[in-house]
Amino acid sequence: MAKPRNTIAKTEILNLIEQSDKALSHSEIQQHLSGLCDRVTIYRVLDRLYEEGLIHKTSTIEGVVKYAACIKCTPEKHYHSHLHFNCESCHKVICLVDVKPIFKLSEDYIVREMNFMLSGICPECA
């Protein structure tokens, strides 16, 4: 496996995601970077960060992909067995890592990844 390459764009995007209290979309990341790199570079960096187990992604109810920092993931395995909350008012997507979803599947299913999205009003908007 090749050693992960660190660039200014990759470092800035990862720092931005790690310091954010909400999941960020591609366009939100692009706005924060103020022209540091183009949109295609941002997509490539996000793909690389995901492959390296540093960020995870989820889709909002509207289909917008948002990115957040991973907690204990590796390039081999992402552990995203937590819920995401999409605020209908401020449009924040927040990881709820202390809430574990419970579901039952028959034994012939093999679950590799989960994506749970709750939608409603967050405490700040209530």
PDB file of C-alpha atoms in Angstrom:
ATOM      1  CA  MET A   1       0.000   0.000   0.000  1.00  0.00           C
ATOM      2  CA  ALA A   2       1.344   3.407  -0.957  1.00  0.00           C
ATOM      3  CA  LYS A   3       2.115   5.925   1.748  1.00  0.00           C
ATOM      4  CA  PRO A   4      -0.628   8.580   2.032  1.00  0.00           C
ATOM      5  CA  ARG A   5       0.388  11.819   0.352  1.00  0.00           C
ATOM      6  CA  ASN A   6      -0.077  15.035   2.301  1.00  0.00           C
ATOM      7  CA  THR A   7      -0.708  18.237   0.395  1.00  0.00           C
ATOM      8  CA  ILE A   8      -1.687  21.701   1.569  1.00  0.00           C
ATOM      9  CA  ALA A   9      -5.217  21.154   0.269  1.00  0.00           C
ATOM     10  CA  LYS A  10      -5.535  17.792   2.006  1.00  0.00           C
ATOM     11  CA  THR A  11      -4.245  19.214   5.294  1.00  0.00           C
ATOM     12  CA  GLU A  12      -6.575  22.229   5.142  1.00  0.00           C
ATOM     13  CA  ILE A  13      -9.645  20.161   4.229  1.00  0.00           C
ATOM     14  CA  LEU A  14      -8.977  17.608   6.969  1.00  0.00           C
ATOM     15  CA  ASN A  15      -8.421  20.381   9.554  1.00  0.00           C
ATOM     16  CA  LEU A  16     -11.647  22.079   8.482  1.00  0.00           C
ATOM     17  CA  ILE A  17     -13.661  18.861   8.805  1.00  0.00           C
ATOM     18  CA  GLU A  18     -12.080  17.892  12.138  1.00  0.00           C
ATOM     19  CA  GLN A  19     -12.747  21.331  13.651  1.00  0.00           C
ATOM     20  CA  SER A  20     -16.361  21.534  12.468  1.00  0.00           C
ATOM     21  CA  ASP A  21     -19.220  20.762  14.857  1.00  0.00           C
ATOM     22  CA  LYS A  22     -21.331  19.596  11.896  1.00  0.00           C
ATOM     23  CA  ALA A  23     -20.877  17.563   8.740  1.00  0.00           C
ATOM     24  CA  LEU A  24     -19.892  19.722   5.741  1.00  0.00           C
ATOM     25  CA  SER A  25     -20.915  19.522   2.106  1.00  0.00           C
ATOM     26  CA  HIS A  26     -18.509  19.936  -0.796  1.00  0.00           C
ATOM     27  CA  SER A  27     -19.792  23.471  -1.429  1.00  0.00           C
ATOM     28  CA  GLU A  28     -19.405  24.432   2.251  1.00  0.00           C
ATOM     29  CA  ILE A  29     -15.831  23.161   2.188  1.00  0.00           C
ATOM     30  CA  GLN A  30     -15.135  25.075  -1.028  1.00  0.00           C
ATOM     31  CA  GLN A  31     -16.473  28.307   0.528  1.00  0.00           C
ATOM     32  CA  HIS A  32     -14.245  27.920   3.606  1.00  0.00           C
ATOM     33  CA  LEU A  33     -11.132  27.323   1.486  1.00  0.00           C
ATOM     34  CA  SER A  34     -11.442  30.707  -0.268  1.00  0.00           C
ATOM     35  CA  GLY A  35      -9.926  29.596  -3.584  1.00  0.00           C
ATOM     36  CA  LEU A  36      -7.102  27.430  -2.174  1.00  0.00           C
ATOM     37  CA  CYS A  37      -7.960  24.741  -4.737  1.00  0.00           C
ATOM     38  CA  ASP A  38     -10.577  23.989  -7.366  1.00  0.00           C
ATOM     39  CA  ARG A  39     -13.714  21.887  -6.893  1.00  0.00           C
ATOM     40  CA  VAL A  40     -12.253  18.809  -8.611  1.00  0.00           C
ATOM     41  CA  THR A  41      -9.251  18.822  -6.258  1.00  0.00           C
ATOM     42  CA  ILE A  42     -11.642  19.032  -3.305  1.00  0.00           C
ATOM     43  CA  TYR A  43     -13.533  15.957  -4.572  1.00  0.00           C
ATOM     44  CA  ARG A  44     -10.259  14.051  -5.024  1.00  0.00           C
ATOM     45  CA  VAL A  45      -9.049  15.009  -1.557  1.00  0.00           C
ATOM     46  CA  LEU A  46     -12.376  13.996   0.010  1.00  0.00           C
ATOM     47  CA  ASP A  47     -12.202  10.614  -1.761  1.00  0.00           C
ATOM     48  CA  ARG A  48      -8.620  10.135  -0.533  1.00  0.00           C
ATOM     49  CA  LEU A  49      -9.500  11.089   3.063  1.00  0.00           C
ATOM     50  CA  TYR A  50     -12.413   8.635   2.968  1.00  0.00           C
ATOM     51  CA  GLU A  51     -10.200   5.843   1.604  1.00  0.00           C
ATOM     52  CA  GLU A  52      -7.629   6.533   4.334  1.00  0.00           C
ATOM     53  CA  GLY A  53     -10.297   6.165   7.043  1.00  0.00           C
ATOM     54  CA  LEU A  54     -10.065   9.802   8.164  1.00  0.00           C
ATOM     55  CA  ILE A  55     -13.562  10.992   7.213  1.00  0.00           C
ATOM     56  CA  HIS A  56     -16.965   9.453   6.602  1.00  0.00           C
ATOM     57  CA  LYS A  57     -19.825  10.597   4.442  1.00  0.00           C
ATOM     58  CA  THR A  58     -23.577  10.550   4.685  1.00  0.00           C
ATOM     59  CA  SER A  59     -26.420  11.825   2.537  1.00  0.00           C
ATOM     60  CA  THR A  60     -29.075  14.223   3.758  1.00  0.00           C
ATOM     61  CA  ILE A  61     -32.771  13.702   3.163  1.00  0.00           C
ATOM     62  CA  GLU A  62     -32.364  15.999   0.127  1.00  0.00           C
ATOM     63  CA  GLY A  63     -29.508  13.870  -1.267  1.00  0.00           C
ATOM     64  CA  VAL A  64     -26.646  16.250  -0.410  1.00  0.00           C
ATOM     65  CA  VAL A  65     -23.462  14.377   0.573  1.00  0.00           C
ATOM     66  CA  LYS A  66     -21.894  15.655   3.810  1.00  0.00           C
ATOM     67  CA  TYR A  67     -18.496  14.789   5.286  1.00  0.00           C
ATOM     68  CA  ALA A  68     -17.457  14.442   8.948  1.00  0.00           C
ATOM     69  CA  ALA A  69     -14.350  13.285  10.800  1.00  0.00           C
ATOM     70  CA  CYS A  70     -14.015   9.601  11.604  1.00  0.00           C
ATOM     71  CA  ILE A  71     -13.587   8.599  15.213  1.00  0.00           C
ATOM     72  CA  LYS A  72     -11.931   5.174  15.088  1.00  0.00           C
ATOM     73  CA  CYS A  73     -11.871   4.179  11.436  1.00  0.00           C
ATOM     74  CA  THR A  74      -9.056   2.686   9.397  1.00  0.00           C
ATOM     75  CA  PRO A  75      -8.514   2.397   5.641  1.00  0.00           C
ATOM     76  CA  GLU A  76      -9.697  -1.223   5.919  1.00  0.00           C
ATOM     77  CA  LYS A  77     -12.869  -0.636   7.962  1.00  0.00           C
ATOM     78  CA  HIS A  78     -15.155   2.287   8.611  1.00  0.00           C
ATOM     79  CA  TYR A  79     -17.156   2.137  11.855  1.00  0.00           C
ATOM     80  CA  HIS A  80     -20.204   4.291  11.260  1.00  0.00           C
ATOM     81  CA  SER A  81     -22.785   2.567  13.362  1.00  0.00           C
ATOM     82  CA  HIS A  82     -24.135   5.863  14.636  1.00  0.00           C
ATOM     83  CA  LEU A  83     -27.023   8.104  13.706  1.00  0.00           C
ATOM     84  CA  HIS A  84     -26.935  11.387  11.817  1.00  0.00           C
ATOM     85  CA  PHE A  85     -29.406  14.164  12.552  1.00  0.00           C
ATOM     86  CA  ASN A  86     -30.465  16.531   9.762  1.00  0.00           C
ATOM     87  CA  CYS A  87     -31.994  19.783  11.063  1.00  0.00           C
ATOM     88  CA  GLU A  88     -34.829  20.917   8.803  1.00  0.00           C
ATOM     89  CA  SER A  89     -34.388  24.511   9.962  1.00  0.00           C
ATOM     90  CA  CYS A  90     -30.629  25.277   9.898  1.00  0.00           C
ATOM     91  CA  HIS A  91     -29.720  22.290   7.650  1.00  0.00           C
ATOM     92  CA  LYS A  92     -26.887  21.127   9.926  1.00  0.00           C
ATOM     93  CA  VAL A  93     -26.046  17.432   9.841  1.00  0.00           C
ATOM     94  CA  ILE A  94     -24.772  16.274  13.214  1.00  0.00           C
ATOM     95  CA  CYS A  95     -23.239  12.903  14.125  1.00  0.00           C
ATOM     96  CA  LEU A  96     -24.945  11.357  17.142  1.00  0.00           C
ATOM     97  CA  VAL A  97     -22.214   8.935  18.207  1.00  0.00           C
ATOM     98  CA  ASP A  98     -23.678   8.173  21.641  1.00  0.00           C
ATOM     99  CA  VAL A  99     -26.893   6.812  20.107  1.00  0.00           C
ATOM    100  CA  LYS A 100     -26.621   3.308  18.675  1.00  0.00           C
ATOM    101  CA  PRO A 101     -29.288   2.104  16.238  1.00  0.00           C
ATOM    102  CA  ILE A 102     -30.823  -1.299  16.776  1.00  0.00           C
ATOM    103  CA  PHE A 103     -32.133  -3.442  13.940  1.00  0.00           C
ATOM    104  CA  LYS A 104     -32.644  -7.109  13.132  1.00  0.00           C
ATOM    105  CA  LEU A 105     -31.831  -8.785   9.840  1.00  0.00           C
ATOM    106  CA  SER A 106     -31.963 -12.427   8.973  1.00  0.00           C
ATOM    107  CA  GLU A 107     -28.609 -14.177   9.160  1.00  0.00           C
ATOM    108  CA  ASP A 108     -28.197 -14.389   5.376  1.00  0.00           C
ATOM    109  CA  TYR A 109     -27.473 -10.635   5.154  1.00  0.00           C
ATOM    110  CA  ILE A 110     -23.937  -9.311   5.582  1.00  0.00           C
ATOM    111  CA  VAL A 111     -23.905  -5.645   6.655  1.00  0.00           C
ATOM    112  CA  ARG A 112     -20.762  -3.746   5.643  1.00  0.00           C
ATOM    113  CA  GLU A 113     -21.899  -0.186   6.229  1.00  0.00           C
ATOM    114  CA  MET A 114     -24.905   1.617   7.692  1.00  0.00           C
ATOM    115  CA  ASN A 115     -26.331   5.074   7.096  1.00  0.00           C
ATOM    116  CA  PHE A 116     -29.004   6.239   9.528  1.00  0.00           C
ATOM    117  CA  MET A 117     -30.420   9.739   9.040  1.00  0.00           C
ATOM    118  CA  LEU A 118     -32.950  11.302  11.382  1.00  0.00           C
ATOM    119  CA  SER A 119     -34.680  14.510  10.315  1.00  0.00           C
ATOM    120  CA  GLY A 120     -36.278  17.151  12.501  1.00  0.00           C
ATOM    121  CA  ILE A 121     -35.371  20.292  14.457  1.00  0.00           C
ATOM    122  CA  CYS A 122     -32.068  20.513  16.382  1.00  0.00           C
ATOM    123  CA  PRO A 123     -31.858  21.938  19.950  1.00  0.00           C
ATOM    124  CA  GLU A 124     -30.416  25.241  18.661  1.00  0.00           C
ATOM    125  CA  CYS A 125     -33.434  25.822  16.384  1.00  0.00           C
ATOM    126  CA  ALA A 126     -36.147  24.470  18.703  1.00  0.00           C
TER     127      ALA A 126
END
